[in-house]
Amino acid sequence: MSDNQAPQAPKALRGIGNYIDDRFHLAKIGEKNLRKVFPNHWSFMLGEIALYSFIILLLTGVFLTLWFNPSMAHTTYEGSYERLRGVGMSEAYASTLHITFDVRGGLLIRQIHHWAALIFVASLVVHMLRVFFTGAFRKPREINWLIGVGIFSLAIVEGLFGYSLPDDLPSGMGIRIFQGVLLAIPVIGTYLSFFMFGGEFPGEAIIPRLYMLHILLLPGILLALIAAHFMILWYQKHTQYPGPNRTEKQVVGTPMFPGFAIKAGGFFFFTFAAIAGLSAFVQINPIHLFGPFTPTSITSGLQPDWYMGFLEGSLRLFPDWFDFDIGGYAVVTGVLIPGLGFMGLLFGGLAVYPFLEAWITGDKRAHNVADRPRNAPVRTGLGVAGITFYGVLWLAGSNDILSHTFQISLYTTTWVFRISLFVAPVLAFIITKRICLGLQRRDRATLEHGYESGTITQLPGGEFVEVHKPSSPETVEVLQSAKYQGFRSVPPTVDANGVESPAARGLFGKLRIRLAHWYTKDNVSFEDVEPHAHLHGAHSEEKVGQH
């Protein structure tokens, strides 16, 4: 074989390949897709971490399913854990203890499953924040954003149900809070509670029903949504960050095969190794220390998994001042609003935002190049305000622990968090927006004058100046992207003849114009900037050399 000839596959494999291709004509399709280019950036791995964590959840969940008994029937524990031997408990709790202490590798698999669940939700959150702050939810990716919001909401519910299955004391308390939120729903709340629990709390049916939802229905929906998410992603590709040769119609990156495939495969094993390492050395959810759940038992200092912390905080902060009756039916706003209203605010706001921003800005263009967060200061400010709002609720979920640790009155911490819930997001928005505008001004100055080299030179007249150097072509491309990102100005309210624009008429038209003005009024314009046009005015290296 000459050096110019490509090696051929074995004859048997060529025969099989030809047989399949003659019937399904997959060769051209496969070649096209295997050479598909994906942009490179470390932040794209956040979504991959979520995918790999979900795969680990499925694999470990199958193992746990073989040993777990989802029954609330009463039994007496006779296993190898001596401290609970002879204690009455449910079959669900006893089987979880059996997995932990008597099944070879059971404790490790349990911990891998739990850690993978926490990392799955965490990577989803950070991935969605990356998409939000870079504007990657805009046209044509609105549908994929909605699918992502659906995956996020189902992941939280799936985690809550899985956390409740062992029937230990913390999970039973979580189920009790879940029942309380159901009961707060006007008129139908009692019916929903009886349907879910099969009677009065705790009943005999809730664990089997949560089990079927946890291992069958919700994973099936999640799997379908994740598959749809990646099919759309495959068709549309990732957005890409500004840089040389990167345009709305041209992608710069790594081909699917072999580069991207090898990198993705290796990253899966890194993710699995990190989760396995945490599971081996960091204890999580030690159910054997808490004991079985009984409706009369309670303990302090227990916290739910981190992603449920904001709901815990909202229930602790919201007062009962607004409860009322309608026709003999109690409307418990102190539970209903924080238990369901904040969830609706979170997921509803995430789902609506892409369409709301497009309506305000009038931006109907397709976007394949991501925004730099500084170039959309209002959006970035709103995102940070939302994170701050969530963070205050999350911290409030542990106000009892904070009070005990720092010897502060529980009522004091509650009122501090109540006030912070309204003040902190506003401050976060203002500060974030000002930082973004400051970074925009610095970018404009860098684009016009070059960057400060740090070299101080004395001119013949005795003046000391700092030499400016031209920015690299890559930096210029990134800075110039501000011209094309986002929405830069308010749409005109009248045409050339003075006739009012149809878009500015009516209540919604006027509201849209006001919101567009608020959204864009402080943005720094890059329209008239030429790269390094004023470099000579900032004492360039060439000019200093001439002196």
Coordinates of C-alpha atoms in Angstrom, one line a residue, residues 135-483:
G135 CA -28.8 36.1 25.3
A136 CA -28.6 32.6 23.8
F137 CA -32.4 32.2 24.4
R138 CA -33.2 34.6 21.6
K139 CA -34.5 33.8 18.1
P140 CA -34.3 31.0 16.9
R141 CA -33.8 29.3 20.2
E142 CA -36.9 30.3 22.2
I143 CA -38.4 26.8 22.0
N144 CA -35.2 25.2 23.3
W145 CA -35.2 27.7 26.2
L146 CA -38.8 26.7 27.0
I147 CA -37.8 23.0 27.0
G148 CA -34.9 23.9 29.3
V149 CA -37.3 25.6 31.7
G150 CA -39.5 22.5 31.6
I151 CA -36.4 20.3 32.4
F152 CA -35.4 22.5 35.3
S153 CA -38.9 22.5 36.9
L154 CA -39.3 18.8 36.5
A155 CA -35.8 18.2 37.9
I156 CA -36.8 20.0 41.1
V157 CA -40.0 18.0 41.5
E158 CA -38.1 14.8 40.7
G159 CA -35.5 15.6 43.3
L160 CA -38.2 16.3 45.9
F161 CA -40.0 13.0 45.3
G162 CA -36.7 11.1 45.4
Y163 CA -35.7 12.7 48.6
S164 CA -39.0 11.7 50.1
L165 CA -38.8 8.0 49.3
P166 CA -36.6 6.6 52.2
D167 CA -39.3 7.6 54.7
D168 CA -36.8 8.8 57.2
L169 CA -37.5 11.8 59.5
P170 CA -36.3 14.6 57.1
S171 CA -38.1 13.1 54.1
G172 CA -41.3 12.7 56.1
M173 CA -41.1 16.3 57.2
G174 CA -40.7 17.3 53.6
I175 CA -43.8 15.3 52.6
R176 CA -45.7 17.1 55.5
I177 CA -44.7 20.5 54.0
F178 CA -45.8 19.3 50.6
Q179 CA -49.2 18.2 52.0
G180 CA -49.6 21.6 53.7
V181 CA -49.0 23.4 50.4
L182 CA -51.6 21.2 48.7
L183 CA -54.2 21.9 51.5
A184 CA -53.6 25.7 51.0
I185 CA -55.1 25.5 47.5
P186 CA -58.6 26.9 47.8
V187 CA -61.6 24.5 47.3
I188 CA -59.7 21.6 45.7
G189 CA -56.8 21.5 48.2
T190 CA -58.4 18.9 50.5
Y191 CA -59.4 16.7 47.5
L192 CA -55.8 16.8 46.1
S193 CA -54.4 15.9 49.5
F194 CA -56.7 12.9 49.9
F195 CA -56.0 11.8 46.4
M196 CA -52.2 11.9 46.8
F197 CA -52.1 10.4 50.3
G198 CA -55.0 8.0 49.9
G199 CA -56.7 9.4 53.0
E200 CA -55.5 11.3 56.0
F201 CA -51.8 12.1 56.4
P202 CA -49.6 10.1 56.2
G203 CA -51.8 7.3 54.9
E204 CA -50.4 4.1 53.2
A205 CA -50.2 5.2 49.6
I206 CA -47.9 8.2 49.3
I207 CA -44.6 6.4 49.1
P208 CA -45.7 3.9 46.4
R209 CA -47.2 6.8 44.4
L210 CA -44.2 9.0 44.7
Y211 CA -42.1 5.9 43.7
M212 CA -43.9 5.4 40.5
L213 CA -43.7 9.1 39.6
H214 CA -40.0 9.1 40.5
I215 CA -38.8 6.0 38.6
L216 CA -41.2 6.0 35.7
L217 CA -43.3 9.0 34.7
L218 CA -41.0 12.0 35.5
P219 CA -37.8 10.3 34.2
G220 CA -39.6 9.4 31.0
I221 CA -40.7 13.0 30.5
L222 CA -37.3 14.2 31.4
L223 CA -35.7 11.8 28.9
A224 CA -38.0 12.9 26.2
L225 CA -37.4 16.6 26.9
I226 CA -33.6 16.1 27.0
A227 CA -33.7 14.2 23.7
A228 CA -35.8 17.0 22.1
H229 CA -33.4 19.6 23.6
F230 CA -30.3 18.0 22.0
M231 CA -32.0 17.3 18.7
I232 CA -32.8 21.0 18.4
L233 CA -29.3 21.9 19.6
W234 CA -27.9 19.5 17.0
Y235 CA -29.9 21.2 14.3
Q236 CA -29.2 24.8 15.4
K237 CA -25.8 24.3 17.0
H238 CA -24.5 26.3 20.0
T239 CA -24.3 30.0 19.9
Q240 CA -20.7 31.2 19.7
Y241 CA -18.9 34.0 21.4
P242 CA -17.7 37.0 19.4
G243 CA -14.3 36.5 17.7
P244 CA -12.5 36.4 14.4
N245 CA -14.5 34.8 11.5
R246 CA -17.4 34.2 13.8
T247 CA -20.6 35.6 12.3
E248 CA -24.3 34.8 12.4
K249 CA -23.9 32.5 9.4
Q250 CA -20.4 31.1 10.0
V251 CA -19.4 28.8 12.9
V252 CA -15.8 28.3 14.1
G253 CA -15.2 25.2 16.2
T254 CA -14.4 21.5 16.4
P255 CA -15.9 18.9 14.1
M256 CA -18.1 16.3 15.8
F257 CA -15.9 13.4 14.9
P258 CA -13.3 12.8 16.1
G259 CA -12.4 15.9 18.1
F260 CA -15.7 16.8 19.8
A261 CA -16.7 13.2 20.4
I262 CA -13.4 12.3 22.1
K263 CA -13.5 15.4 24.2
A264 CA -17.1 14.7 25.3
G265 CA -16.4 11.1 26.1
G266 CA -13.4 12.0 28.2
F267 CA -15.4 14.7 30.0
F268 CA -18.1 12.1 30.9
F269 CA -15.5 10.1 32.8
F270 CA -14.2 13.2 34.5
T271 CA -17.7 14.0 35.7
F272 CA -18.3 10.4 36.9
A273 CA -14.9 10.5 38.7
A274 CA -15.8 13.7 40.5
I275 CA -19.2 12.4 41.6
A276 CA -17.7 9.1 42.7
G277 CA -15.0 10.9 44.6
L278 CA -17.5 13.0 46.4
S279 CA -19.6 10.0 47.2
A280 CA -16.7 8.0 48.5
F281 CA -15.3 10.7 50.9
V282 CA -18.2 13.2 51.6
Q283 CA -21.2 11.8 53.5
I284 CA -24.6 13.0 52.4
N285 CA -28.1 12.2 53.6
P286 CA -27.2 9.8 56.4
I287 CA -30.7 8.4 57.0
H288 CA -29.5 6.0 59.7
L289 CA -28.8 8.9 62.0
F290 CA -32.2 10.4 61.7
G291 CA -34.5 7.4 62.3
P292 CA -37.8 6.6 60.8
F293 CA -40.5 9.2 60.3
T294 CA -43.4 9.4 62.7
P295 CA -46.0 12.2 62.5
T296 CA -45.3 13.1 66.1
S297 CA -41.5 13.4 65.7
I298 CA -39.6 16.6 64.8
T299 CA -36.0 17.8 64.9
S300 CA -34.2 21.1 64.5
G301 CA -31.3 21.9 62.3
L302 CA -32.4 19.8 59.3
Q303 CA -32.2 21.4 55.9
P304 CA -33.7 20.2 52.6
D305 CA -31.5 19.7 49.5
W306 CA -30.1 23.0 48.3
Y307 CA -32.5 23.5 45.4
M308 CA -35.5 23.4 47.8
G309 CA -34.0 25.9 50.1
F310 CA -35.6 28.9 48.5
L311 CA -39.1 27.4 49.0
E312 CA -38.2 26.7 52.7
G313 CA -37.1 30.3 53.1
S314 CA -40.2 31.7 51.4
L315 CA -42.5 29.7 53.7
R316 CA -40.5 31.0 56.7
L317 CA -40.6 34.7 55.6
F318 CA -44.1 35.2 54.3
P319 CA -46.5 36.4 57.1
D320 CA -50.1 35.3 57.6
W321 CA -51.4 38.8 57.6
F322 CA -53.4 38.4 54.4
D323 CA -55.3 35.1 55.1
F324 CA -59.0 35.4 54.5
D325 CA -62.2 33.4 54.1
I326 CA -64.5 33.1 51.0
G327 CA -67.9 31.5 51.6
G328 CA -66.5 29.5 54.5
Y329 CA -63.4 28.4 52.6
A330 CA -60.1 29.5 54.1
V331 CA -57.5 31.0 51.7
V332 CA -54.2 30.6 53.5
T333 CA -52.0 33.1 51.6
G334 CA -49.2 32.6 54.2
V335 CA -48.7 29.1 52.6
L336 CA -50.3 29.4 49.2
I337 CA -48.3 32.4 47.9
P338 CA -44.8 31.3 49.1
G339 CA -45.5 27.6 48.4
L340 CA -46.9 28.0 44.9
G341 CA -46.7 31.7 44.0
F342 CA -43.0 32.0 44.1
M343 CA -42.6 28.8 42.0
G344 CA -44.9 30.3 39.5
L345 CA -43.0 33.6 39.5
L346 CA -39.7 31.7 39.0
F347 CA -40.7 29.4 36.2
G348 CA -43.3 31.7 34.6
G349 CA -40.8 34.6 34.5
L350 CA -38.1 32.4 33.0
A351 CA -40.5 31.1 30.3
V352 CA -41.9 34.5 29.4
Y353 CA -38.7 36.6 29.4
P354 CA -37.4 35.8 25.8
F355 CA -40.7 36.9 24.3
L356 CA -41.0 39.9 26.6
E357 CA -37.5 41.1 25.7
A358 CA -38.2 40.6 22.0
W359 CA -41.4 42.6 22.3
I360 CA -39.8 45.4 24.2
T361 CA -36.8 45.8 21.9
G362 CA -38.5 44.9 18.7
D363 CA -35.6 42.6 17.9
K364 CA -36.8 39.9 15.5
R365 CA -33.3 38.9 14.1
A366 CA -31.8 35.5 14.4
H367 CA -28.9 35.4 16.8
N368 CA -26.1 32.9 16.6
V369 CA -23.4 35.0 18.1
A370 CA -23.8 35.4 21.9
D371 CA -24.0 38.7 23.7
R372 CA -21.3 39.8 26.1
P373 CA -23.3 40.4 29.4
R374 CA -21.9 43.9 29.7
N375 CA -23.5 44.9 26.3
A376 CA -27.0 44.1 27.7
P377 CA -26.8 45.9 31.1
V378 CA -30.5 45.8 31.8
R379 CA -30.8 42.1 31.1
T380 CA -27.7 41.4 33.2
G381 CA -29.0 43.6 36.0
L382 CA -32.3 41.8 36.0
G383 CA -30.5 38.4 36.1
V384 CA -28.3 39.4 39.0
A385 CA -31.4 40.9 40.8
G386 CA -33.1 37.5 40.3
I387 CA -30.1 35.6 41.7
T388 CA -30.1 38.0 44.7
F389 CA -33.8 37.4 45.3
Y390 CA -33.3 33.7 45.2
G391 CA -30.2 33.9 47.4
V392 CA -32.1 35.9 50.1
L393 CA -34.8 33.2 50.1
W394 CA -32.2 30.5 50.2
L395 CA -30.4 32.0 53.2
A396 CA -33.8 32.6 54.9
G397 CA -34.4 28.8 54.8
S398 CA -31.7 28.4 57.5
N399 CA -32.7 31.4 59.6
D400 CA -33.0 29.2 62.7
I401 CA -29.4 27.9 62.2
L402 CA -28.1 31.4 61.7
S403 CA -29.9 32.6 64.8
H404 CA -28.5 29.8 66.9
T405 CA -24.9 30.1 65.4
F406 CA -24.6 33.9 65.8
Q407 CA -26.8 34.2 68.9
I408 CA -29.3 36.5 67.2
S409 CA -33.0 36.6 67.8
L410 CA -35.0 34.5 65.3
Y411 CA -37.5 37.4 64.9
T412 CA -34.6 39.7 64.1
T413 CA -33.2 37.4 61.3
T414 CA -36.7 37.0 59.9
W415 CA -37.2 40.8 59.6
V416 CA -33.7 41.3 58.2
F417 CA -34.5 38.8 55.5
R418 CA -38.0 40.3 54.8
I419 CA -36.5 43.7 54.2
S420 CA -33.6 42.4 52.3
L421 CA -36.0 40.5 50.0
F422 CA -37.2 43.9 48.6
V423 CA -34.1 46.0 49.0
A424 CA -31.2 43.7 48.0
P425 CA -32.5 42.9 44.4
V426 CA -33.0 46.6 43.6
L427 CA -29.5 47.4 44.8
A428 CA -28.1 44.4 42.9
F429 CA -29.8 45.7 39.7
I430 CA -28.4 49.2 40.1
I431 CA -24.9 48.2 40.9
T432 CA -24.7 45.5 38.2
K433 CA -26.0 47.9 35.6
R434 CA -23.5 50.6 36.5
I435 CA -20.7 48.1 36.4
C436 CA -21.8 47.0 32.9
L437 CA -22.0 50.6 31.7
G438 CA -18.5 51.2 33.1
L439 CA -17.1 48.2 31.3
Q440 CA -18.8 49.4 28.0
R441 CA -17.0 52.8 28.4
R442 CA -13.7 51.1 29.0
D443 CA -14.3 48.9 25.9
R444 CA -15.0 51.9 23.8
A445 CA -11.9 53.6 25.0
T446 CA -9.8 50.5 24.4
L447 CA -11.2 50.2 20.9
E448 CA -10.4 53.8 20.1
H449 CA -7.1 54.3 21.8
G450 CA -5.6 50.8 22.2
Y451 CA -4.6 49.4 25.6
E452 CA -2.4 50.8 28.2
S453 CA 1.0 49.0 27.9
G454 CA 2.3 49.9 31.4
T455 CA 5.4 51.5 29.8
I456 CA 6.1 55.0 31.1
T457 CA 8.1 57.2 28.7
Q458 CA 9.5 60.7 29.1
L459 CA 8.9 63.1 26.2
P460 CA 11.6 65.6 25.1
G461 CA 9.6 68.3 26.8
G462 CA 9.8 66.5 30.1
E463 CA 6.3 65.1 30.1
F464 CA 5.8 61.6 31.3
V465 CA 3.2 59.5 29.3
E466 CA 2.1 56.0 29.3
V467 CA 2.5 54.3 25.9
H468 CA -0.7 52.8 24.3
K469 CA -0.5 49.8 22.0
P470 CA -3.0 48.6 19.4
S471 CA -5.2 45.8 20.6
S472 CA -4.9 42.4 19.0
P473 CA -7.2 41.6 16.0
E474 CA -9.0 39.1 18.2
T475 CA -9.7 41.8 20.9
V476 CA -10.8 44.2 18.2
E477 CA -13.3 41.7 16.9
V478 CA -14.7 41.1 20.4
L479 CA -15.0 44.8 21.2
Q480 CA -16.6 45.6 17.8
S481 CA -19.3 43.0 18.4
A482 CA -21.0 45.6 20.7
K483 CA -22.2 47.3 17.5

